[in-house]
Amino acid sequence: MPRSSPTPKVPDNPQRLLDAALMAFNEAGIQGASIQAICRAAGASIGSAYHHYGSKLGLAEALYVYGMDAHL
């Protein structure tokens, strides 16, 4: 019986986390948004978010820097 190939994993993409965080923060504010909801929307693991950004505040800081860089 042939084995089915494993489901391909979505590449780890910090930008997807930033995009999802921006949406979540716009909808619920930084305090109201959960890291779990952000990761779910990004299709990423919580470990990935903590690996790239350290915390929910780290995500917010990265969004701030990203926004500042885009406008300079």
Coordinates of C-alpha atoms in Angstrom, one line a residue:
M1 CA 0.0 0.0 0.0
P2 CA 1.6 3.3 -1.0
R3 CA 2.1 5.9 1.7
S4 CA 0.5 9.2 1.3
S5 CA 2.9 12.1 1.2
P6 CA 2.8 14.3 4.3
T7 CA 1.0 17.6 4.1
P8 CA 3.5 20.2 3.0
K9 CA 4.2 22.7 5.8
V10 CA 3.7 26.4 5.2
P11 CA 7.0 28.1 5.3
D12 CA 7.8 30.0 8.5
N13 CA 7.1 33.6 7.5
P14 CA 7.5 36.4 10.1
Q15 CA 5.7 38.8 7.7
R16 CA 2.5 36.7 8.0
L17 CA 2.7 37.1 11.7
L18 CA 3.1 40.9 11.4
D19 CA 0.2 41.1 9.0
A20 CA -2.0 39.0 11.4
A21 CA -0.9 41.1 14.4
L22 CA -1.8 44.3 12.6
M23 CA -5.3 43.1 11.9
A24 CA -5.7 41.8 15.4
F25 CA -4.4 45.0 17.0
N26 CA -6.7 47.1 14.8
E27 CA -9.7 45.0 15.8
A28 CA -9.1 44.4 19.5
G29 CA -6.2 46.7 20.5
I30 CA -2.9 45.4 21.7
Q31 CA -4.3 44.4 25.1
G32 CA -7.3 42.7 23.6
A33 CA -5.6 40.7 20.9
S34 CA -4.2 37.3 21.9
I35 CA -1.1 35.7 20.6
Q36 CA -3.1 32.6 20.0
A37 CA -5.5 34.4 17.7
I38 CA -2.7 36.1 15.9
C39 CA -0.9 32.8 15.3
R40 CA -4.1 31.1 14.2
A41 CA -4.7 33.9 11.6
A42 CA -1.1 33.7 10.4
G43 CA -1.1 29.9 10.2
A44 CA 1.9 29.9 12.5
S45 CA 2.7 28.2 15.7
I46 CA 2.9 30.1 19.0
G47 CA 6.5 28.9 19.2
S48 CA 7.3 30.6 15.9
A49 CA 5.9 33.9 17.1
Y50 CA 7.9 33.8 20.3
H51 CA 11.0 32.7 18.3
H52 CA 10.8 35.7 16.0
Y53 CA 9.4 38.4 18.2
G54 CA 9.7 37.2 21.9
S55 CA 6.3 38.4 23.0
K56 CA 3.1 40.1 21.9
L57 CA 4.8 43.4 22.8
G58 CA 7.7 42.4 20.5
L59 CA 5.2 41.9 17.7
A60 CA 3.8 45.4 18.4
E61 CA 7.3 46.9 18.4
A62 CA 8.2 45.2 15.2
L63 CA 5.1 46.6 13.6
Y64 CA 6.0 50.1 14.8
V65 CA 9.5 49.7 13.3
Y66 CA 8.1 48.3 10.1
G67 CA 5.7 51.2 9.8
M68 CA 8.4 53.8 10.5
D69 CA 10.8 52.2 7.9
A70 CA 8.0 52.2 5.3
H71 CA 7.5 55.9 5.7
L72 CA 11.0 57.1 5.8

